[in-house]
Short mmCIF file of C-alpha atoms in Angstrom, two decimals:
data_model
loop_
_atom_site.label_atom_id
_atom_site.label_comp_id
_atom_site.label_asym_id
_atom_site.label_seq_id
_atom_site.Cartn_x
_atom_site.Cartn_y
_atom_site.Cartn_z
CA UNK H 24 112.61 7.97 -23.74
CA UNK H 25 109.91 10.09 -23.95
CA UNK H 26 105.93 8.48 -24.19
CA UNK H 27 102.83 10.03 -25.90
CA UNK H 28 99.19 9.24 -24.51
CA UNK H 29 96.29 9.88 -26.38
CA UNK H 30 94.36 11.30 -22.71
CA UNK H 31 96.59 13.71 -21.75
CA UNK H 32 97.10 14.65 -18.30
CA UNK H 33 93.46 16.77 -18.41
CA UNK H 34 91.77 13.78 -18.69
CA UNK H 35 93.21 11.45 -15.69
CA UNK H 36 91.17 13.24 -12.93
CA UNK H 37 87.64 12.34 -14.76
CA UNK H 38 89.22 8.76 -15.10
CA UNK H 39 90.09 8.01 -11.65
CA UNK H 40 86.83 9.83 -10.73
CA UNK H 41 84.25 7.60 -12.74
CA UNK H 42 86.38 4.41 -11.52
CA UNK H 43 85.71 5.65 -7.95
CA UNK H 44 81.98 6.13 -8.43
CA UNK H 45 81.76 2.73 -10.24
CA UNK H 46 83.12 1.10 -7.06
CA UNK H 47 80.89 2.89 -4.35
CA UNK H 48 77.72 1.80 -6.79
CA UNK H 49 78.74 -1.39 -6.70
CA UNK H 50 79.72 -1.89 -3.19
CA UNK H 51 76.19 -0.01 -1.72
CA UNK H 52 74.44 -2.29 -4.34
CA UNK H 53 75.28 -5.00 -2.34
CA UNK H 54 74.45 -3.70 1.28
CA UNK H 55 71.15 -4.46 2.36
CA UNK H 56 70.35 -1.24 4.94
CA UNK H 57 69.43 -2.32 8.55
CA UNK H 58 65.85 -0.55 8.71
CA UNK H 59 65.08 -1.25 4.66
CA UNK H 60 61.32 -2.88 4.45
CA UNK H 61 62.52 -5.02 2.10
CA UNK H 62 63.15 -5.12 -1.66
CA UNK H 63 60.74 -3.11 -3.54
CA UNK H 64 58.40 -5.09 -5.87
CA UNK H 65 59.48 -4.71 -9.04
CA UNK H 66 56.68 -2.56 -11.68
CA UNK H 67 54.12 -4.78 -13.14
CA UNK H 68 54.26 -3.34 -16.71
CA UNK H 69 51.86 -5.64 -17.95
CA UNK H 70 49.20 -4.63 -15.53
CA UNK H 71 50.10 -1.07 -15.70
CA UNK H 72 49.75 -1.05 -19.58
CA UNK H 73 46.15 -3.14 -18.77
CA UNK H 74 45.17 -0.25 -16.78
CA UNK H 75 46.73 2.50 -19.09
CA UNK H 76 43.76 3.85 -21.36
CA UNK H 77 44.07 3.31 -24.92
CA UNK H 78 42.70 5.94 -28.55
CA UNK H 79 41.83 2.31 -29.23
CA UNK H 80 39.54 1.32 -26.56
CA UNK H 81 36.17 1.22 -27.74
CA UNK H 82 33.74 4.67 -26.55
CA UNK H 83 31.44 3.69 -24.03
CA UNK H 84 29.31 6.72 -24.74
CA UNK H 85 29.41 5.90 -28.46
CA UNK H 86 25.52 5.98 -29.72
CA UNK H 87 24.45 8.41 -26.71
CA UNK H 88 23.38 11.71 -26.70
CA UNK H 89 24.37 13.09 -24.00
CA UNK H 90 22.31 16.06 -24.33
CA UNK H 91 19.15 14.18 -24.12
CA UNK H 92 20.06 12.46 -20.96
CA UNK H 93 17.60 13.79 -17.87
CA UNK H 94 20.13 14.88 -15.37
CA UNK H 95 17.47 16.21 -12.97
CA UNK H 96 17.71 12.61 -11.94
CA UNK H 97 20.44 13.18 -9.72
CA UNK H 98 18.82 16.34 -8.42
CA UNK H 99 17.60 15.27 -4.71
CA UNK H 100 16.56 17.78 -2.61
CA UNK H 101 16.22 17.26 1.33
CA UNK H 102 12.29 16.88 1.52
CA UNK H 103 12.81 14.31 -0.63
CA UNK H 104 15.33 12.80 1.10
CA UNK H 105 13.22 12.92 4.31
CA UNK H 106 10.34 11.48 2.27
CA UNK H 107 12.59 8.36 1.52
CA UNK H 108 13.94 8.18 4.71
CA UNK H 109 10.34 7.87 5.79
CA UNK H 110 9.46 5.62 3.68
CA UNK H 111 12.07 3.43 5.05
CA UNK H 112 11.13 3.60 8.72
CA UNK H 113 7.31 3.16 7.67
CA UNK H 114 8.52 -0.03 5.59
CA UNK H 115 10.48 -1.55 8.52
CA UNK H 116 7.16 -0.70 11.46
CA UNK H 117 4.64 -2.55 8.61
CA UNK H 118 7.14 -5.31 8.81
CA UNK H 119 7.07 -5.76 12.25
CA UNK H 120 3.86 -5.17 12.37
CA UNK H 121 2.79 -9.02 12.39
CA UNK H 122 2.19 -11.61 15.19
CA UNK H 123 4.50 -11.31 17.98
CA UNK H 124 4.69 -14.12 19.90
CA UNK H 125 6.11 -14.75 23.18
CA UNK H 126 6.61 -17.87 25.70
CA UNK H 127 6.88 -18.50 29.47
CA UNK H 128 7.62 -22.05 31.19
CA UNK H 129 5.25 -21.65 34.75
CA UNK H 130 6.23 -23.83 37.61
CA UNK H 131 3.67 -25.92 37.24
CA UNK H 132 4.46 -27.85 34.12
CA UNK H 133 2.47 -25.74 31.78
CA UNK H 134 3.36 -22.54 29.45
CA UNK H 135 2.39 -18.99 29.35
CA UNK H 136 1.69 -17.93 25.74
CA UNK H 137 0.89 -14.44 24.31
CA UNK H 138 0.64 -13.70 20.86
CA UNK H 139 -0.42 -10.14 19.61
CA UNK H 140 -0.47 -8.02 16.74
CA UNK H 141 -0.76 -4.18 15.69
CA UNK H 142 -4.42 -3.40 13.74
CA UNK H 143 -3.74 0.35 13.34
CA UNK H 144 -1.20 2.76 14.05
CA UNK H 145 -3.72 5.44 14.19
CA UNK H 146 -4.92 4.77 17.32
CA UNK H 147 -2.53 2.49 18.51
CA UNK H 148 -5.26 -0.17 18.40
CA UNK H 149 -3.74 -3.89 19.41
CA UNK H 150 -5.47 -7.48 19.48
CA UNK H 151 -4.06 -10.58 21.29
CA UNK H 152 -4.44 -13.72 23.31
CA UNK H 153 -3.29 -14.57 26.12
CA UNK H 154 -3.08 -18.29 26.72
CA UNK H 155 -2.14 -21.07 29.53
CA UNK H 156 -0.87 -24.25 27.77
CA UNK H 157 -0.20 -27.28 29.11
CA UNK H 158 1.65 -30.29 28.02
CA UNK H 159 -0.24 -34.21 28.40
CA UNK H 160 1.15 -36.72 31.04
CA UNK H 161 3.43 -39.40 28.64
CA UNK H 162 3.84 -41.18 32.20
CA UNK H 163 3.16 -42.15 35.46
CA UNK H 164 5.51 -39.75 36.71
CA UNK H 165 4.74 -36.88 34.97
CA UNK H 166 1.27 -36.82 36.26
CA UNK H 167 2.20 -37.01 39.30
CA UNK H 168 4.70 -34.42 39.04
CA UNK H 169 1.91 -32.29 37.71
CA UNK H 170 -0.35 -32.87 40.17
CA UNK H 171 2.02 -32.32 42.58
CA UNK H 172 3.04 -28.83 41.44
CA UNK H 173 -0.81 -27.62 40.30
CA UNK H 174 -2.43 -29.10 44.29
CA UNK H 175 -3.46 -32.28 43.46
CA UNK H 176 -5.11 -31.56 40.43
CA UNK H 177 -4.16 -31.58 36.86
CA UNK H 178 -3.61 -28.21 35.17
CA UNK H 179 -6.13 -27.33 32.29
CA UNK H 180 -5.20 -25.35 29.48
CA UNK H 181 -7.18 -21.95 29.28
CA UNK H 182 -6.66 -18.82 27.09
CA UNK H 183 -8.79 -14.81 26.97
CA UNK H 184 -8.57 -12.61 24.31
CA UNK H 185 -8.43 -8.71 24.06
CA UNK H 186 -8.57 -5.82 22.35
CA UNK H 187 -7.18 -2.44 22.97
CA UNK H 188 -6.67 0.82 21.55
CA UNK H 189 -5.21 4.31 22.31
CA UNK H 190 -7.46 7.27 21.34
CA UNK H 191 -6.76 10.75 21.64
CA UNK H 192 -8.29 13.03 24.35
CA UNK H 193 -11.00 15.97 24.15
CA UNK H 194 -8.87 18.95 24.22
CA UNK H 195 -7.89 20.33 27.68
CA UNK H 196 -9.99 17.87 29.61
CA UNK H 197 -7.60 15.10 29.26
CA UNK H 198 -5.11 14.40 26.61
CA UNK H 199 -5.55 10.35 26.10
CA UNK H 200 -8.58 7.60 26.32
CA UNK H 201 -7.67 4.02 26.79
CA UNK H 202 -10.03 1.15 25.53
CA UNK H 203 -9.59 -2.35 26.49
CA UNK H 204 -11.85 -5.10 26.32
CA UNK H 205 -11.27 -8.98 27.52
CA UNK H 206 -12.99 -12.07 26.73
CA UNK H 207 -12.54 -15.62 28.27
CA UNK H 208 -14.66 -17.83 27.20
CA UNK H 209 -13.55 -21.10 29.11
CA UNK H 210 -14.25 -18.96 32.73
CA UNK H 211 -17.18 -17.10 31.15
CA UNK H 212 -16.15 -14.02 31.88
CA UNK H 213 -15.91 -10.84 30.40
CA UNK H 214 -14.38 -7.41 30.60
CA UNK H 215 -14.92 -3.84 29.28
CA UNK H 216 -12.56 -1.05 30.46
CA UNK H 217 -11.61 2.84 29.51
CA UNK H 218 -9.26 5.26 30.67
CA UNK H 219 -9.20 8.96 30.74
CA UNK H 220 -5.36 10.22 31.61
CA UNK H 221 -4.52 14.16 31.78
CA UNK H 222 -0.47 14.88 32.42
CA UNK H 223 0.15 18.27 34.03
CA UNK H 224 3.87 19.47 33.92
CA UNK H 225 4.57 21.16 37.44
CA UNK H 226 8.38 22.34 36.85
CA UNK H 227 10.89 21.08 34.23
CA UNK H 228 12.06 17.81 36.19
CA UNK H 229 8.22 17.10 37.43
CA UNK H 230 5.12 15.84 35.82
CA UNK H 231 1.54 14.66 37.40
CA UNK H 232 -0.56 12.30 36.11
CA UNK H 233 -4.29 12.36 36.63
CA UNK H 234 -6.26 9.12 35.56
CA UNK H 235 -9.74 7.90 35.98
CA UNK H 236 -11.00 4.43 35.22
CA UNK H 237 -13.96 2.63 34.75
CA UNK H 238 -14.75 -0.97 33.82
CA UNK H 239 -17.80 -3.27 34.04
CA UNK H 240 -16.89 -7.19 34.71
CA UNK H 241 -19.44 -9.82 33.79
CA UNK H 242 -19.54 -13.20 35.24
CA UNK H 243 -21.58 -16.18 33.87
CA UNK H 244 -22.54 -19.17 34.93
CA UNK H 245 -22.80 -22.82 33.17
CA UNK H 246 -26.69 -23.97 32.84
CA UNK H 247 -27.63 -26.81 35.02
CA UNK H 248 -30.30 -30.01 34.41
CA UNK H 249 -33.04 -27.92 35.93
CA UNK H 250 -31.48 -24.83 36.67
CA UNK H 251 -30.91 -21.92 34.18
CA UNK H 252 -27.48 -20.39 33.84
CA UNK H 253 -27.34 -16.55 35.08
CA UNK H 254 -25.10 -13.39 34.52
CA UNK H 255 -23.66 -10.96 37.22
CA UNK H 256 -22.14 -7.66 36.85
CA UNK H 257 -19.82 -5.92 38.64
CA UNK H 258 -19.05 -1.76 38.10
CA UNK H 259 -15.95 -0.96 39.34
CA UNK H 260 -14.30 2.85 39.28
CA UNK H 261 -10.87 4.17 39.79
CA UNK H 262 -8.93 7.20 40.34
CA UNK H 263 -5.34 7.82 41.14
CA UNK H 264 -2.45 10.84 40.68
CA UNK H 265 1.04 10.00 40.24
CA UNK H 266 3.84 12.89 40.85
CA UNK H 267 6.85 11.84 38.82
CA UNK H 268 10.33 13.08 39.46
CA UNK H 269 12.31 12.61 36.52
CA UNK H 270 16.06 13.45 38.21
CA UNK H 271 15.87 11.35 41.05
CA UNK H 272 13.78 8.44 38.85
CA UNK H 273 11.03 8.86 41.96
CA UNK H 274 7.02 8.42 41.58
CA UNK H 275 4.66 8.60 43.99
CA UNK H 276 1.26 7.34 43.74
CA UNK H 277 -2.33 7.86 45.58
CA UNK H 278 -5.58 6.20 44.82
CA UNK H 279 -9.23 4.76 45.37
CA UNK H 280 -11.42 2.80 43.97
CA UNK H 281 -14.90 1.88 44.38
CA UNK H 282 -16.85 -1.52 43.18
CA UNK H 283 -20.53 -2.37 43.28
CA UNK H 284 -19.25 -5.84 45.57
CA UNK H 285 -17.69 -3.75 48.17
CA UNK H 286 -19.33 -0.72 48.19
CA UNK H 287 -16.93 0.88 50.05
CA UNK H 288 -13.80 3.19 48.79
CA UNK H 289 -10.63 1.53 49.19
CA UNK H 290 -7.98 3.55 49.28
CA UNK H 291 -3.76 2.92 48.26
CA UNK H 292 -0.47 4.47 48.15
CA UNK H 293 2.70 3.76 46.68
CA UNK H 294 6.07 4.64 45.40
CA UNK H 295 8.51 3.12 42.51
CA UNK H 296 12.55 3.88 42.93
CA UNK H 297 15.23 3.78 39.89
CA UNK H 298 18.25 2.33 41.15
CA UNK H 299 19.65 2.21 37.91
CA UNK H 300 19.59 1.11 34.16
CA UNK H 301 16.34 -1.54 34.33
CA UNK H 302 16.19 -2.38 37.83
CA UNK H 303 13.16 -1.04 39.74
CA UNK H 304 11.89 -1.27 43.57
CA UNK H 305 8.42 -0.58 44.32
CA UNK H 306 6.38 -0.99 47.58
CA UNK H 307 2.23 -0.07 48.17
CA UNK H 308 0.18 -0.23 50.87
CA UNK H 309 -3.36 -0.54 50.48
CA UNK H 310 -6.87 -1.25 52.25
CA UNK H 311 -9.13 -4.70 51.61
CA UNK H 312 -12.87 -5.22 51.81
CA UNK H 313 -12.20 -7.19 55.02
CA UNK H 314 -10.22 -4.42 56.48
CA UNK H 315 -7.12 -5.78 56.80
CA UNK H 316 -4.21 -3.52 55.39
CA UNK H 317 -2.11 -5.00 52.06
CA UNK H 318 1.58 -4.28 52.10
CA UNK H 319 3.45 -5.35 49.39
CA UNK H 320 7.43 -4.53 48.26
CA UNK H 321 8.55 -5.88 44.73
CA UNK H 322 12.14 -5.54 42.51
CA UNK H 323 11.60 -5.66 38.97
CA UNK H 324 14.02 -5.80 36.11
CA UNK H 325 12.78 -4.91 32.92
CA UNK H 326 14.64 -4.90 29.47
CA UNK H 327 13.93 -4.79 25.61
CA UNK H 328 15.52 -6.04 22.27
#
């Protein structure tokens, strides 16, 4: 008995080969590998045919000539970036430019206060008080504690004002004047001071400093029933040098001064050490009007923000 196919025997290879294939499909279909992330998300058709631009869509540019439009706009060269920049840096000083005020608890009860403000940038010029404020006794206690802490008598509140400024020099004479000026009206008394500094460079890591002052302090006294109130003055003078050594974070200092109350020059030396970031160590020794010899060694620690 003889049978007829309509594949043929040409076409039983292909056969068993597509059954194969259809098997392995299905079998790695359903293996999950060990390192696979996961499933992949699925496309998001919707959002991509959101995204997908349409002829439709209306023209944003519709109604604009774009001829017309000024593109030097966008044409920024760098002196007027630097002009904007500066702008910016000039807008941030003016706004911290206003009172700055600052407050210190003292031992004996009361508070230091200082409050200043910029008047010019020019010259550096600066006003401010300087004030002592103290608190009133709610009990018992608390004056006693005051009095305790102040020797036996009750801390008064008290305050000066100033004014100072930062002027330029005169050429090769000396390269900047400093003006202050001090009023306290509660102690009657009075101060007027300038400065004359000249810095000399003497190698690339050292610098000397020349300065001379010169003040005048007056001194009033309350009128009396009977007795008239009277004003003293006192001229006092001062010069020092100061060799700074900027490596090593070393300056050494050597002065005088002269006043019309002791009529004598008294003279002082000193040094300042660096340790490191903020933290200073400085020492003097110095002559008195009663001719006793003032030593003094201080640490200081000094930071801004």
């Amino acid at each position: 008995m003889e049978f007829a196919t309509g594949f043929g025997w040409t076409r039983l290879p292909m056969l068993a080969a597509a059954l194969i294939l259809g098997s392995v499909l299905t079998v790695s279909a359903q293996i999950i590998p060990p390192f696979s992330p996961g499933p992949a998300a699925a496309p998001n058709d919707d959002a991509e045919a959101a995204e997908a631009p349409d002829v439709n869509d209306p023209d944003v540019l519709s109604g604009i000539d774009v001829d017309k439009l000024d593109w030097g706009q966008l044409a920024i060269d760098a002196g007027t970036l630097n002009d904007i920049i500066a702008a910016k840096k000039r807008a941030q000083a003016a706004a911290k430019d206003g009172l700055n005020w600052a407050t210190n608890a003292n031992a004996n009860g009361s508070s230091a206060v200082t409050v200043k403000q910029s008047v010019s940038s020019f010259w550096d010029a600066r006003i401010g008080a300087d004030m002592t404020v103290t608190s009133e006794p709610r009990t018992m206690s608390e004056l006693l504690a005051q009095k305790a802490s102040n020797g036996g008598s009750v801390p008064q509140s008290s305050g000066s004002a100033w004014a100072a400024a930062t002027a330029p020099g005169a050429g090769a004479i000396w390269d900047k004047t400093a003006v202050e000026a001090r009023v306290d009206p509660g102690a009657e008394q009075s101060k007027l001071g300038a400065s004359l500094i000249k810095s000399v460079p003497l190698s690339g890591d050292t610098s000397l400093t020349l300065q001379n002052g010169y003040s005048v302090n007056q001194q009033g006294t309350t009128a009396l029933p009977g007795v008239g109130g009277h004003v003293t003055r006192n001229y006092e003078t001062e010069q020092s040098a100061k060799v700074t050594l900027t490596d090593t974070g070393t300056s050494i200092t050597a002065g005088q001064s002269l006043s019309t109350t002791d009529d004598k020059w008294l003279r002082k030396v000193g040094a300042e050490q660096k340790l490191f970031d903020n933290v200073t160590v400085s020492g003097s020794v110095g002559e008195t009007s009663q001719g006793a010899i003032n030593k003094s060694l201080t640490a200081g620690f000094k930071k801004s923000w």
